[in-house]
Structure formats: C-alpha cells, structure tokens
C-alpha cells in the first residue's frame, strides 16, 4: 500500500490510500481509503509507517541533539573581514601552503579576539573539535590546531607586518595621519620589552610596554610599534616620522 496525491482540478488534491497489483502484465490500482480529510501530520505519519519507518508523536522523540556550535557571530566577523579584504591583505601576492595555514590561524585568532577574548592556550581549546566553542574551526577548515602553531603564526605575522602596514598606508593614507602613544602593564616576567615606567593604568608596581599607533584622519589603524616600558613619549616620534616619509612615501608630515 502507498499514499498518492491526485490532482483535483480547482480543488485541493485528493489524498488516497491505494494498493497496486500486476494482472496480465499490467499494473492495476485500487483505492482503499480517501484520506483527504486527514490532518497533514497524520497522513505523513501513515506514509512513514507504510515505508517501513517509525512514526513518533514529536520530533524530539526521534532526534537527539548531541552538540550545536554557535555560528552567527563567526559568520558576521569572518564575513566582515572578507569584505575588508583582510585575508588577502595578510597573505600578500606570493604565498606557499605554509603561509596560507599561518594566515588562517591568524584570522582565527583575530576572530576569537573579537568573539570572546582569551589567552592563546584557551584559543587553541576553543578551536579544536573536541572542545570547540563555535564553528570557527570548521568555517576556516583548520583541522587540529596545536599550541606551538599559534605562536609560530604570530612570528609569521610579525615578519609580514611591514608589508601589511605599507598596504594599509597605500589604501588609507594621503596627506594626513594621527599618532598617539599608550601603555599596558604586564603580569608576566618574560617580556624582553617590559620595564617600569609611567603607568597610565596606575599600576606602578608592574612592568609595562609602551606602544605607538598610527591612524588615518578617520581613525583607521595603519601601523603599530612597541617600545620598552620606560620609553618617554617624545622619543618614539622620530621613528614614526621616518616611517611615514621613507616607507609610506608621504611628502608632508605635520
């Protein structure tokens, strides 16, 4: 037996329970019952039974959700990065498969920093399949991520920094630029740049680093440079002027 929907001119299709048999080389059909008045879910349940399946009262009885990874924020961040041209900007024109792997890891770290800031070790846990916190790994196709890969990708990014900054300068800088200096204190003791200095965080008990940020007139970040924590603000300016004139090619700097 089977269920068949038969067109009925201007009326809704007739839903019929039928059986078929072969007689003299021909297939003949016989209508067993008219199910047109049945609710749709009841008809579908009977259709499932006739096909050898099991009908259940609610979908929850047949399906068990063992895991569901958040995805919307990942799609928003990576989609925005794609529209900004960030993947191409990070990679450059010439690349090897190893460079593409490093680029994808850097993209993952940037996205994770926006979605849920955490340490690099926690980032690795959030990316790997068994402990994934979102669909970020699957979206970038990273597979298994190891801690040393994340730090190696940061080294790769530092080597790429001059090329990335020059590309950003060519895109955004024309005549004007903004420069400001800030600092952040550190809890660790292994940073080669960490020094005790004037603390904007009011943590004179902690060593710190000083960093200067170059932006275009609209505030778009172009370049960043990190200095020892006891560096005075005015002494960072000379290197920024040289950067603007020699690397970025600006003729007039105020």
JSON list of C-alpha atoms in Angstrom, two decimals:
[
{"chain": "A", "resi": 1, "resn": "UNK", "atom": "CA", "xyz": [0.00, 0.00, 0.00]},
{"chain": "A", "resi": 2, "resn": "UNK", "atom": "CA", "xyz": [1.02, 3.59, -0.54]},
{"chain": "A", "resi": 3, "resn": "UNK", "atom": "CA", "xyz": [-0.39, 7.13, -0.35]},
{"chain": "A", "resi": 4, "resn": "UNK", "atom": "CA", "xyz": [-0.93, 9.09, -3.53]},
{"chain": "A", "resi": 5, "resn": "UNK", "atom": "CA", "xyz": [-1.97, 12.71, -4.09]},
{"chain": "A", "resi": 6, "resn": "UNK", "atom": "CA", "xyz": [-4.25, 13.05, -7.12]},
{"chain": "A", "resi": 7, "resn": "UNK", "atom": "CA", "xyz": [-4.87, 16.48, -8.74]},
{"chain": "A", "resi": 8, "resn": "UNK", "atom": "CA", "xyz": [-8.49, 17.56, -8.41]},
{"chain": "A", "resi": 9, "resn": "UNK", "atom": "CA", "xyz": [-8.94, 20.47, -10.85]},
{"chain": "A", "resi": 10, "resn": "UNK", "atom": "CA", "xyz": [-9.51, 23.69, -8.85]},
{"chain": "A", "resi": 11, "resn": "UNK", "atom": "CA", "xyz": [-9.89, 21.83, -5.55]},
{"chain": "A", "resi": 12, "resn": "UNK", "atom": "CA", "xyz": [-7.10, 20.63, -3.28]},
{"chain": "A", "resi": 13, "resn": "UNK", "atom": "CA", "xyz": [-5.53, 17.31, -4.37]},
{"chain": "A", "resi": 14, "resn": "UNK", "atom": "CA", "xyz": [-7.25, 14.14, -3.23]},
{"chain": "A", "resi": 15, "resn": "UNK", "atom": "CA", "xyz": [-5.13, 12.12, -0.81]},
{"chain": "A", "resi": 16, "resn": "UNK", "atom": "CA", "xyz": [-5.79, 8.43, -1.40]},
{"chain": "A", "resi": 17, "resn": "UNK", "atom": "CA", "xyz": [-4.61, 5.25, 0.28]},
{"chain": "A", "resi": 18, "resn": "UNK", "atom": "CA", "xyz": [-4.03, 2.79, -2.54]},
{"chain": "A", "resi": 19, "resn": "UNK", "atom": "CA", "xyz": [-2.68, -0.61, -3.32]},
{"chain": "A", "resi": 20, "resn": "UNK", "atom": "CA", "xyz": [-1.39, -1.89, -6.63]},
{"chain": "A", "resi": 21, "resn": "UNK", "atom": "CA", "xyz": [-1.07, -5.33, -8.20]},
{"chain": "A", "resi": 22, "resn": "UNK", "atom": "CA", "xyz": [0.00, -6.79, -11.51]},
{"chain": "A", "resi": 23, "resn": "UNK", "atom": "CA", "xyz": [-2.58, -8.59, -13.65]},
{"chain": "A", "resi": 24, "resn": "UNK", "atom": "CA", "xyz": [-1.79, -9.91, -17.13]},
{"chain": "A", "resi": 25, "resn": "UNK", "atom": "CA", "xyz": [1.32, -7.79, -17.46]},
{"chain": "A", "resi": 26, "resn": "UNK", "atom": "CA", "xyz": [-0.49, -4.63, -16.38]},
{"chain": "A", "resi": 27, "resn": "UNK", "atom": "CA", "xyz": [-0.43, -2.76, -13.09]},
{"chain": "A", "resi": 28, "resn": "UNK", "atom": "CA", "xyz": [-3.82, -2.07, -11.60]},
{"chain": "A", "resi": 29, "resn": "UNK", "atom": "CA", "xyz": [-4.57, 0.29, -8.73]},
{"chain": "A", "resi": 30, "resn": "UNK", "atom": "CA", "xyz": [-7.30, 0.04, -6.11]},
{"chain": "A", "resi": 31, "resn": "UNK", "atom": "CA", "xyz": [-8.28, 2.84, -3.76]},
{"chain": "A", "resi": 32, "resn": "UNK", "atom": "CA", "xyz": [-8.57, 1.54, -0.21]},
{"chain": "A", "resi": 33, "resn": "UNK", "atom": "CA", "xyz": [-9.48, 4.81, 1.53]},
{"chain": "A", "resi": 34, "resn": "UNK", "atom": "CA", "xyz": [-9.82, 8.53, 0.93]},
{"chain": "A", "resi": 35, "resn": "UNK", "atom": "CA", "xyz": [-7.57, 10.40, 3.34]},
{"chain": "A", "resi": 36, "resn": "UNK", "atom": "CA", "xyz": [-8.27, 13.90, 2.05]},
{"chain": "A", "resi": 37, "resn": "UNK", "atom": "CA", "xyz": [-9.87, 14.98, 5.35]},
{"chain": "A", "resi": 38, "resn": "UNK", "atom": "CA", "xyz": [-6.97, 13.75, 7.45]},
{"chain": "A", "resi": 39, "resn": "UNK", "atom": "CA", "xyz": [-4.56, 16.30, 9.03]},
{"chain": "A", "resi": 40, "resn": "UNK", "atom": "CA", "xyz": [-1.30, 16.57, 7.12]},
{"chain": "A", "resi": 41, "resn": "UNK", "atom": "CA", "xyz": [0.85, 15.32, 10.00]},
{"chain": "A", "resi": 42, "resn": "UNK", "atom": "CA", "xyz": [-1.36, 12.24, 10.35]},
{"chain": "A", "resi": 43, "resn": "UNK", "atom": "CA", "xyz": [-1.06, 11.49, 6.62]},
{"chain": "A", "resi": 44, "resn": "UNK", "atom": "CA", "xyz": [2.73, 11.88, 6.79]},
{"chain": "A", "resi": 45, "resn": "UNK", "atom": "CA", "xyz": [2.86, 9.58, 9.82]},
{"chain": "A", "resi": 46, "resn": "UNK", "atom": "CA", "xyz": [0.96, 6.87, 7.93]},
{"chain": "A", "resi": 47, "resn": "UNK", "atom": "CA", "xyz": [3.18, 7.41, 4.89]},
{"chain": "A", "resi": 48, "resn": "UNK", "atom": "CA", "xyz": [6.21, 6.81, 7.10]},
{"chain": "A", "resi": 49, "resn": "UNK", "atom": "CA", "xyz": [4.71, 3.61, 8.51]},
{"chain": "A", "resi": 50, "resn": "UNK", "atom": "CA", "xyz": [3.89, 2.30, 5.04]},
{"chain": "A", "resi": 51, "resn": "UNK", "atom": "CA", "xyz": [7.53, 2.81, 4.03]},
{"chain": "A", "resi": 52, "resn": "UNK", "atom": "CA", "xyz": [8.74, 0.76, 6.99]},
{"chain": "A", "resi": 53, "resn": "UNK", "atom": "CA", "xyz": [9.61, 3.68, 9.25]},
{"chain": "A", "resi": 54, "resn": "UNK", "atom": "CA", "xyz": [8.51, 4.53, 12.76]},
{"chain": "A", "resi": 55, "resn": "UNK", "atom": "CA", "xyz": [6.07, 7.35, 13.39]},
{"chain": "A", "resi": 56, "resn": "UNK", "atom": "CA", "xyz": [6.60, 9.42, 16.53]},
{"chain": "A", "resi": 57, "resn": "UNK", "atom": "CA", "xyz": [4.38, 11.96, 18.22]},
{"chain": "A", "resi": 58, "resn": "UNK", "atom": "CA", "xyz": [7.03, 14.69, 18.38]},
{"chain": "A", "resi": 59, "resn": "UNK", "atom": "CA", "xyz": [10.29, 15.27, 16.52]},
{"chain": "A", "resi": 60, "resn": "UNK", "atom": "CA", "xyz": [12.17, 15.35, 19.85]},
{"chain": "A", "resi": 61, "resn": "UNK", "atom": "CA", "xyz": [11.36, 11.65, 20.25]},
{"chain": "A", "resi": 62, "resn": "UNK", "atom": "CA", "xyz": [13.23, 10.77, 17.05]},
{"chain": "A", "resi": 63, "resn": "UNK", "atom": "CA", "xyz": [16.10, 13.28, 17.19]},
{"chain": "A", "resi": 64, "resn": "UNK", "atom": "CA", "xyz": [18.71, 13.87, 19.85]},
{"chain": "A", "resi": 65, "resn": "UNK", "atom": "CA", "xyz": [20.88, 16.99, 19.60]},
{"chain": "A", "resi": 66, "resn": "UNK", "atom": "CA", "xyz": [24.25, 15.92, 20.94]},
{"chain": "A", "resi": 67, "resn": "UNK", "atom": "CA", "xyz": [26.03, 19.19, 20.07]},
{"chain": "A", "resi": 68, "resn": "UNK", "atom": "CA", "xyz": [25.25, 22.53, 18.50]},
{"chain": "A", "resi": 69, "resn": "UNK", "atom": "CA", "xyz": [28.07, 25.03, 17.85]},
{"chain": "A", "resi": 70, "resn": "UNK", "atom": "CA", "xyz": [27.30, 28.77, 17.81]},
{"chain": "A", "resi": 71, "resn": "UNK", "atom": "CA", "xyz": [27.81, 30.14, 14.30]},
{"chain": "A", "resi": 72, "resn": "UNK", "atom": "CA", "xyz": [26.14, 33.55, 13.79]},
{"chain": "A", "resi": 73, "resn": "UNK", "atom": "CA", "xyz": [28.88, 35.68, 15.36]},
{"chain": "A", "resi": 74, "resn": "UNK", "atom": "CA", "xyz": [31.54, 33.69, 13.48]},
{"chain": "A", "resi": 75, "resn": "UNK", "atom": "CA", "xyz": [29.79, 34.35, 10.16]},
{"chain": "A", "resi": 76, "resn": "UNK", "atom": "CA", "xyz": [29.47, 38.05, 11.00]},
{"chain": "A", "resi": 77, "resn": "UNK", "atom": "CA", "xyz": [33.15, 38.53, 11.93]},
{"chain": "A", "resi": 78, "resn": "UNK", "atom": "CA", "xyz": [34.62, 36.48, 9.07]},
{"chain": "A", "resi": 79, "resn": "UNK", "atom": "CA", "xyz": [32.17, 38.00, 6.59]},
{"chain": "A", "resi": 80, "resn": "UNK", "atom": "CA", "xyz": [33.23, 41.50, 7.64]},
{"chain": "A", "resi": 81, "resn": "UNK", "atom": "CA", "xyz": [36.90, 40.52, 7.40]},
{"chain": "A", "resi": 82, "resn": "UNK", "atom": "CA", "xyz": [36.29, 39.21, 3.88]},
{"chain": "A", "resi": 83, "resn": "UNK", "atom": "CA", "xyz": [34.58, 42.45, 2.81]},
{"chain": "A", "resi": 84, "resn": "UNK", "atom": "CA", "xyz": [37.50, 44.44, 4.20]},
{"chain": "A", "resi": 85, "resn": "UNK", "atom": "CA", "xyz": [39.93, 42.31, 2.20]},
{"chain": "A", "resi": 86, "resn": "UNK", "atom": "CA", "xyz": [41.75, 41.16, 5.33]},
{"chain": "A", "resi": 87, "resn": "UNK", "atom": "CA", "xyz": [42.59, 37.59, 4.18]},
{"chain": "A", "resi": 88, "resn": "UNK", "atom": "CA", "xyz": [44.30, 38.90, 1.02]},
{"chain": "A", "resi": 89, "resn": "UNK", "atom": "CA", "xyz": [45.99, 41.68, 2.96]},
{"chain": "A", "resi": 90, "resn": "UNK", "atom": "CA", "xyz": [47.52, 39.23, 5.44]},
{"chain": "A", "resi": 91, "resn": "UNK", "atom": "CA", "xyz": [48.70, 36.78, 2.81]},
{"chain": "A", "resi": 92, "resn": "UNK", "atom": "CA", "xyz": [50.09, 39.09, 0.12]},
{"chain": "A", "resi": 93, "resn": "UNK", "atom": "CA", "xyz": [50.54, 38.20, -3.53]},
{"chain": "A", "resi": 94, "resn": "UNK", "atom": "CA", "xyz": [53.08, 35.41, -3.22]},
{"chain": "A", "resi": 95, "resn": "UNK", "atom": "CA", "xyz": [52.35, 32.61, -0.81]},
{"chain": "A", "resi": 96, "resn": "UNK", "atom": "CA", "xyz": [53.07, 28.98, -0.04]},
{"chain": "A", "resi": 97, "resn": "UNK", "atom": "CA", "xyz": [50.74, 26.41, 1.55]},
{"chain": "A", "resi": 98, "resn": "UNK", "atom": "CA", "xyz": [52.50, 27.03, 4.88]},
{"chain": "A", "resi": 99, "resn": "UNK", "atom": "CA", "xyz": [51.75, 30.75, 4.55]},
{"chain": "A", "resi": 100, "resn": "UNK", "atom": "CA", "xyz": [48.07, 30.02, 3.95]},
{"chain": "A", "resi": 101, "resn": "UNK", "atom": "CA", "xyz": [47.97, 27.89, 7.09]},
{"chain": "A", "resi": 102, "resn": "UNK", "atom": "CA", "xyz": [49.55, 30.70, 9.11]},
{"chain": "A", "resi": 103, "resn": "UNK", "atom": "CA", "xyz": [47.14, 33.23, 7.58]},
{"chain": "A", "resi": 104, "resn": "UNK", "atom": "CA", "xyz": [44.13, 31.12, 8.55]},
{"chain": "A", "resi": 105, "resn": "UNK", "atom": "CA", "xyz": [45.42, 30.71, 12.10]},
{"chain": "A", "resi": 106, "resn": "UNK", "atom": "CA", "xyz": [45.91, 34.48, 12.36]},
{"chain": "A", "resi": 107, "resn": "UNK", "atom": "CA", "xyz": [42.37, 35.05, 11.07]},
{"chain": "A", "resi": 108, "resn": "UNK", "atom": "CA", "xyz": [41.10, 32.59, 13.68]},
{"chain": "A", "resi": 109, "resn": "UNK", "atom": "CA", "xyz": [42.95, 34.46, 16.45]},
{"chain": "A", "resi": 110, "resn": "UNK", "atom": "CA", "xyz": [41.58, 37.81, 15.26]},
{"chain": "A", "resi": 111, "resn": "UNK", "atom": "CA", "xyz": [38.04, 36.44, 15.11]},
{"chain": "A", "resi": 112, "resn": "UNK", "atom": "CA", "xyz": [38.35, 34.76, 18.52]},
{"chain": "A", "resi": 113, "resn": "UNK", "atom": "CA", "xyz": [39.69, 38.02, 19.98]},
{"chain": "A", "resi": 114, "resn": "UNK", "atom": "CA", "xyz": [36.52, 39.78, 18.79]},
{"chain": "A", "resi": 115, "resn": "UNK", "atom": "CA", "xyz": [34.09, 36.97, 19.68]},
{"chain": "A", "resi": 116, "resn": "UNK", "atom": "CA", "xyz": [35.48, 36.06, 23.10]},
{"chain": "A", "resi": 117, "resn": "UNK", "atom": "CA", "xyz": [38.92, 37.41, 24.11]},
{"chain": "A", "resi": 118, "resn": "UNK", "atom": "CA", "xyz": [41.07, 34.79, 25.81]},
{"chain": "A", "resi": 119, "resn": "UNK", "atom": "CA", "xyz": [44.63, 33.51, 26.08]},
{"chain": "A", "resi": 120, "resn": "UNK", "atom": "CA", "xyz": [46.35, 31.68, 23.22]},
{"chain": "A", "resi": 121, "resn": "UNK", "atom": "CA", "xyz": [46.02, 28.38, 25.11]},
{"chain": "A", "resi": 122, "resn": "UNK", "atom": "CA", "xyz": [42.29, 28.97, 25.57]},
{"chain": "A", "resi": 123, "resn": "UNK", "atom": "CA", "xyz": [42.07, 29.93, 21.88]},
{"chain": "A", "resi": 124, "resn": "UNK", "atom": "CA", "xyz": [43.52, 26.55, 20.92]},
{"chain": "A", "resi": 125, "resn": "UNK", "atom": "CA", "xyz": [40.91, 24.82, 23.10]},
{"chain": "A", "resi": 126, "resn": "UNK", "atom": "CA", "xyz": [38.13, 26.91, 21.55]},
{"chain": "A", "resi": 127, "resn": "UNK", "atom": "CA", "xyz": [39.25, 25.90, 18.05]},
{"chain": "A", "resi": 128, "resn": "UNK", "atom": "CA", "xyz": [39.83, 22.16, 18.37]},
{"chain": "A", "resi": 129, "resn": "UNK", "atom": "CA", "xyz": [36.95, 19.83, 17.56]},
{"chain": "A", "resi": 130, "resn": "UNK", "atom": "CA", "xyz": [36.55, 18.12, 20.93]},
{"chain": "A", "resi": 131, "resn": "UNK", "atom": "CA", "xyz": [36.44, 21.39, 22.89]},
{"chain": "A", "resi": 132, "resn": "UNK", "atom": "CA", "xyz": [35.21, 23.78, 20.18]},
{"chain": "A", "resi": 133, "resn": "UNK", "atom": "CA", "xyz": [33.34, 26.85, 21.42]},
{"chain": "A", "resi": 134, "resn": "UNK", "atom": "CA", "xyz": [32.00, 27.87, 17.98]},
{"chain": "A", "resi": 135, "resn": "UNK", "atom": "CA", "xyz": [32.03, 26.95, 14.30]},
{"chain": "A", "resi": 136, "resn": "UNK", "atom": "CA", "xyz": [35.22, 28.99, 13.73]},
{"chain": "A", "resi": 137, "resn": "UNK", "atom": "CA", "xyz": [37.46, 25.98, 13.08]},
{"chain": "A", "resi": 138, "resn": "UNK", "atom": "CA", "xyz": [35.04, 24.41, 10.62]},
{"chain": "A", "resi": 139, "resn": "UNK", "atom": "CA", "xyz": [34.46, 27.72, 8.84]},
{"chain": "A", "resi": 140, "resn": "UNK", "atom": "CA", "xyz": [38.21, 28.15, 8.24]},
{"chain": "A", "resi": 141, "resn": "UNK", "atom": "CA", "xyz": [38.94, 24.44, 7.73]},
{"chain": "A", "resi": 142, "resn": "UNK", "atom": "CA", "xyz": [41.77, 24.39, 10.26]},
{"chain": "A", "resi": 143, "resn": "UNK", "atom": "CA", "xyz": [41.52, 20.79, 11.43]},
{"chain": "A", "resi": 144, "resn": "UNK", "atom": "CA", "xyz": [43.60, 20.01, 14.51]},
{"chain": "A", "resi": 145, "resn": "UNK", "atom": "CA", "xyz": [45.31, 23.09, 15.96]},
{"chain": "A", "resi": 146, "resn": "UNK", "atom": "CA", "xyz": [48.32, 22.79, 18.24]},
{"chain": "A", "resi": 147, "resn": "UNK", "atom": "CA", "xyz": [49.60, 25.39, 20.64]},
{"chain": "A", "resi": 148, "resn": "UNK", "atom": "CA", "xyz": [53.02, 25.78, 19.00]},
{"chain": "A", "resi": 149, "resn": "UNK", "atom": "CA", "xyz": [51.30, 26.50, 15.65]},
{"chain": "A", "resi": 150, "resn": "UNK", "atom": "CA", "xyz": [49.53, 29.51, 17.13]},
{"chain": "A", "resi": 151, "resn": "UNK", "atom": "CA", "xyz": [52.78, 31.06, 18.39]},
{"chain": "A", "resi": 152, "resn": "UNK", "atom": "CA", "xyz": [54.53, 30.25, 15.10]},
{"chain": "A", "resi": 153, "resn": "UNK", "atom": "CA", "xyz": [51.71, 32.04, 13.26]},
{"chain": "A", "resi": 154, "resn": "UNK", "atom": "CA", "xyz": [52.34, 35.12, 15.40]},
{"chain": "A", "resi": 155, "resn": "UNK", "atom": "CA", "xyz": [56.04, 35.03, 14.41]},
{"chain": "A", "resi": 156, "resn": "UNK", "atom": "CA", "xyz": [54.92, 34.76, 10.78]},
{"chain": "A", "resi": 157, "resn": "UNK", "atom": "CA", "xyz": [52.66, 37.78, 11.28]},
{"chain": "A", "resi": 158, "resn": "UNK", "atom": "CA", "xyz": [55.47, 39.88, 12.76]},
{"chain": "A", "resi": 159, "resn": "UNK", "atom": "CA", "xyz": [57.58, 39.15, 9.68]},
{"chain": "A", "resi": 160, "resn": "UNK", "atom": "CA", "xyz": [54.65, 40.21, 7.49]},
{"chain": "A", "resi": 161, "resn": "UNK", "atom": "CA", "xyz": [53.97, 43.39, 9.49]},
{"chain": "A", "resi": 162, "resn": "UNK", "atom": "CA", "xyz": [55.92, 45.87, 7.28]},
{"chain": "A", "resi": 163, "resn": "UNK", "atom": "CA", "xyz": [54.17, 44.60, 4.13]},
{"chain": "A", "resi": 164, "resn": "UNK", "atom": "CA", "xyz": [50.74, 44.77, 5.79]},
{"chain": "A", "resi": 165, "resn": "UNK", "atom": "CA", "xyz": [51.33, 48.28, 7.12]},
{"chain": "A", "resi": 166, "resn": "UNK", "atom": "CA", "xyz": [52.58, 49.53, 3.75]},
{"chain": "A", "resi": 167, "resn": "UNK", "atom": "CA", "xyz": [49.49, 48.09, 2.04]},
{"chain": "A", "resi": 168, "resn": "UNK", "atom": "CA", "xyz": [47.23, 49.79, 4.61]},
{"chain": "A", "resi": 169, "resn": "UNK", "atom": "CA", "xyz": [49.10, 53.08, 4.15]},
{"chain": "A", "resi": 170, "resn": "UNK", "atom": "CA", "xyz": [48.67, 52.89, 0.38]},
{"chain": "A", "resi": 171, "resn": "UNK", "atom": "CA", "xyz": [44.99, 52.26, 0.87]},
{"chain": "A", "resi": 172, "resn": "UNK", "atom": "CA", "xyz": [44.18, 54.86, 3.52]},
{"chain": "A", "resi": 173, "resn": "UNK", "atom": "CA", "xyz": [46.92, 57.49, 3.83]},
{"chain": "A", "resi": 174, "resn": "UNK", "atom": "CA", "xyz": [47.18, 60.50, 1.54]},
{"chain": "A", "resi": 175, "resn": "UNK", "atom": "CA", "xyz": [48.26, 63.63, 3.39]},
{"chain": "A", "resi": 176, "resn": "UNK", "atom": "CA", "xyz": [47.16, 63.35, 7.00]},
{"chain": "A", "resi": 177, "resn": "UNK", "atom": "CA", "xyz": [47.83, 60.95, 9.83]},
{"chain": "A", "resi": 178, "resn": "UNK", "atom": "CA", "xyz": [47.27, 60.69, 13.59]},
{"chain": "A", "resi": 179, "resn": "UNK", "atom": "CA", "xyz": [49.72, 59.30, 16.13]},
{"chain": "A", "resi": 180, "resn": "UNK", "atom": "CA", "xyz": [49.28, 58.54, 19.81]},
{"chain": "A", "resi": 181, "resn": "UNK", "atom": "CA", "xyz": [51.13, 56.61, 22.49]},
{"chain": "A", "resi": 182, "resn": "UNK", "atom": "CA", "xyz": [49.76, 54.40, 25.24]},
{"chain": "A", "resi": 183, "resn": "UNK", "atom": "CA", "xyz": [50.95, 51.62, 27.53]},
{"chain": "A", "resi": 184, "resn": "UNK", "atom": "CA", "xyz": [49.82, 48.38, 29.19]},
{"chain": "A", "resi": 185, "resn": "UNK", "atom": "CA", "xyz": [51.11, 46.73, 32.34]},
{"chain": "A", "resi": 186, "resn": "UNK", "atom": "CA", "xyz": [52.17, 43.08, 32.36]},
{"chain": "A", "resi": 187, "resn": "UNK", "atom": "CA", "xyz": [51.75, 40.24, 34.86]},
{"chain": "A", "resi": 188, "resn": "UNK", "atom": "CA", "xyz": [54.48, 38.02, 33.39]},
{"chain": "A", "resi": 189, "resn": "UNK", "atom": "CA", "xyz": [58.26, 38.31, 33.70]},
{"chain": "A", "resi": 190, "resn": "UNK", "atom": "CA", "xyz": [59.50, 37.02, 30.33]},
{"chain": "A", "resi": 191, "resn": "UNK", "atom": "CA", "xyz": [58.82, 40.00, 28.04]},
{"chain": "A", "resi": 192, "resn": "UNK", "atom": "CA", "xyz": [62.08, 41.47, 26.75]},
{"chain": "A", "resi": 193, "resn": "UNK", "atom": "CA", "xyz": [60.47, 44.93, 26.42]},
{"chain": "A", "resi": 194, "resn": "UNK", "atom": "CA", "xyz": [58.95, 45.04, 29.90]},
{"chain": "A", "resi": 195, "resn": "UNK", "atom": "CA", "xyz": [60.18, 47.93, 32.04]},
{"chain": "A", "resi": 196, "resn": "UNK", "atom": "CA", "xyz": [58.90, 50.00, 34.93]},
{"chain": "A", "resi": 197, "resn": "UNK", "atom": "CA", "xyz": [57.78, 53.42, 33.73]},
{"chain": "A", "resi": 198, "resn": "UNK", "atom": "CA", "xyz": [54.98, 55.97, 33.83]},
{"chain": "A", "resi": 199, "resn": "UNK", "atom": "CA", "xyz": [51.84, 53.82, 34.17]},
{"chain": "A", "resi": 200, "resn": "UNK", "atom": "CA", "xyz": [48.65, 55.03, 32.54]},
{"chain": "A", "resi": 201, "resn": "UNK", "atom": "CA", "xyz": [46.95, 52.06, 34.23]},
{"chain": "A", "resi": 202, "resn": "UNK", "atom": "CA", "xyz": [48.02, 53.34, 37.67]},
{"chain": "A", "resi": 203, "resn": "UNK", "atom": "CA", "xyz": [49.96, 50.12, 38.24]},
{"chain": "A", "resi": 204, "resn": "UNK", "atom": "CA", "xyz": [53.42, 51.38, 39.09]},
{"chain": "A", "resi": 205, "resn": "UNK", "atom": "CA", "xyz": [54.07, 48.03, 40.79]},
{"chain": "A", "resi": 206, "resn": "UNK", "atom": "CA", "xyz": [54.04, 46.21, 37.45]},
{"chain": "A", "resi": 207, "resn": "UNK", "atom": "CA", "xyz": [56.38, 46.39, 34.46]},
{"chain": "A", "resi": 208, "resn": "UNK", "atom": "CA", "xyz": [54.81, 47.59, 31.23]},
{"chain": "A", "resi": 209, "resn": "UNK", "atom": "CA", "xyz": [55.24, 48.06, 27.50]},
{"chain": "A", "resi": 210, "resn": "UNK", "atom": "CA", "xyz": [54.72, 51.26, 25.53]},
{"chain": "A", "resi": 211, "resn": "UNK", "atom": "CA", "xyz": [53.15, 51.25, 22.07]},
{"chain": "A", "resi": 212, "resn": "UNK", "atom": "CA", "xyz": [52.51, 53.90, 19.44]},
{"chain": "A", "resi": 213, "resn": "UNK", "atom": "CA", "xyz": [49.65, 53.70, 16.93]},
{"chain": "A", "resi": 214, "resn": "UNK", "atom": "CA", "xyz": [49.45, 55.45, 13.56]},
{"chain": "A", "resi": 215, "resn": "UNK", "atom": "CA", "xyz": [45.96, 56.07, 12.15]},
{"chain": "A", "resi": 216, "resn": "UNK", "atom": "CA", "xyz": [44.50, 57.86, 9.17]},
{"chain": "A", "resi": 217, "resn": "UNK", "atom": "CA", "xyz": [42.41, 61.03, 9.80]},
{"chain": "A", "resi": 218, "resn": "UNK", "atom": "CA", "xyz": [39.30, 58.84, 10.19]},
{"chain": "A", "resi": 219, "resn": "UNK", "atom": "CA", "xyz": [40.93, 56.71, 12.91]},
{"chain": "A", "resi": 220, "resn": "UNK", "atom": "CA", "xyz": [41.63, 53.62, 10.78]},
{"chain": "A", "resi": 221, "resn": "UNK", "atom": "CA", "xyz": [44.72, 51.86, 12.25]},
{"chain": "A", "resi": 222, "resn": "UNK", "atom": "CA", "xyz": [47.68, 51.80, 9.86]},
{"chain": "A", "resi": 223, "resn": "UNK", "atom": "CA", "xyz": [50.77, 50.80, 11.86]},
{"chain": "A", "resi": 224, "resn": "UNK", "atom": "CA", "xyz": [51.75, 49.93, 15.42]},
{"chain": "A", "resi": 225, "resn": "UNK", "atom": "CA", "xyz": [55.14, 49.80, 17.10]},
{"chain": "A", "resi": 226, "resn": "UNK", "atom": "CA", "xyz": [56.03, 48.53, 20.58]},
{"chain": "A", "resi": 227, "resn": "UNK", "atom": "CA", "xyz": [58.75, 50.08, 22.76]},
{"chain": "A", "resi": 228, "resn": "UNK", "atom": "CA", "xyz": [60.39, 49.38, 26.10]},
{"chain": "A", "resi": 229, "resn": "UNK", "atom": "CA", "xyz": [58.16, 50.23, 29.03]},
{"chain": "A", "resi": 230, "resn": "UNK", "atom": "CA", "xyz": [60.33, 53.10, 30.25]},
{"chain": "A", "resi": 231, "resn": "UNK", "atom": "CA", "xyz": [60.36, 54.89, 26.85]},
{"chain": "A", "resi": 232, "resn": "UNK", "atom": "CA", "xyz": [59.27, 58.54, 27.02]},
{"chain": "A", "resi": 233, "resn": "UNK", "atom": "CA", "xyz": [56.53, 59.52, 24.56]},
{"chain": "A", "resi": 234, "resn": "UNK", "atom": "CA", "xyz": [58.56, 62.17, 22.61]},
{"chain": "A", "resi": 235, "resn": "UNK", "atom": "CA", "xyz": [61.40, 59.74, 21.89]},
{"chain": "A", "resi": 236, "resn": "UNK", "atom": "CA", "xyz": [59.03, 57.48, 19.92]},
{"chain": "A", "resi": 237, "resn": "UNK", "atom": "CA", "xyz": [58.21, 60.23, 17.44]},
{"chain": "A", "resi": 238, "resn": "UNK", "atom": "CA", "xyz": [61.37, 60.20, 15.31]},
{"chain": "A", "resi": 239, "resn": "UNK", "atom": "CA", "xyz": [60.88, 56.61, 14.15]},
{"chain": "A", "resi": 240, "resn": "UNK", "atom": "CA", "xyz": [57.27, 57.38, 13.22]},
{"chain": "A", "resi": 241, "resn": "UNK", "atom": "CA", "xyz": [58.29, 60.36, 11.05]},
{"chain": "A", "resi": 242, "resn": "UNK", "atom": "CA", "xyz": [60.89, 58.21, 9.30]},
{"chain": "A", "resi": 243, "resn": "UNK", "atom": "CA", "xyz": [58.26, 55.53, 8.76]},
{"chain": "A", "resi": 244, "resn": "UNK", "atom": "CA", "xyz": [55.81, 58.00, 7.24]},
{"chain": "A", "resi": 245, "resn": "UNK", "atom": "CA", "xyz": [58.36, 59.54, 4.89]},
{"chain": "A", "resi": 246, "resn": "UNK", "atom": "CA", "xyz": [60.52, 56.59, 3.86]},
{"chain": "A", "resi": 247, "resn": "UNK", "atom": "CA", "xyz": [58.16, 53.59, 3.99]},
{"chain": "A", "resi": 248, "resn": "UNK", "atom": "CA", "xyz": [54.82, 55.23, 3.28]},
{"chain": "A", "resi": 249, "resn": "UNK", "atom": "CA", "xyz": [56.09, 57.95, 0.97]},
{"chain": "A", "resi": 250, "resn": "UNK", "atom": "CA", "xyz": [54.32, 60.96, 2.49]},
{"chain": "A", "resi": 251, "resn": "UNK", "atom": "CA", "xyz": [55.96, 64.20, 1.40]},
{"chain": "A", "resi": 252, "resn": "UNK", "atom": "CA", "xyz": [54.37, 66.43, 4.05]},
{"chain": "A", "resi": 253, "resn": "UNK", "atom": "CA", "xyz": [54.18, 65.40, 7.69]},
{"chain": "A", "resi": 254, "resn": "UNK", "atom": "CA", "xyz": [52.86, 67.68, 10.48]}
]
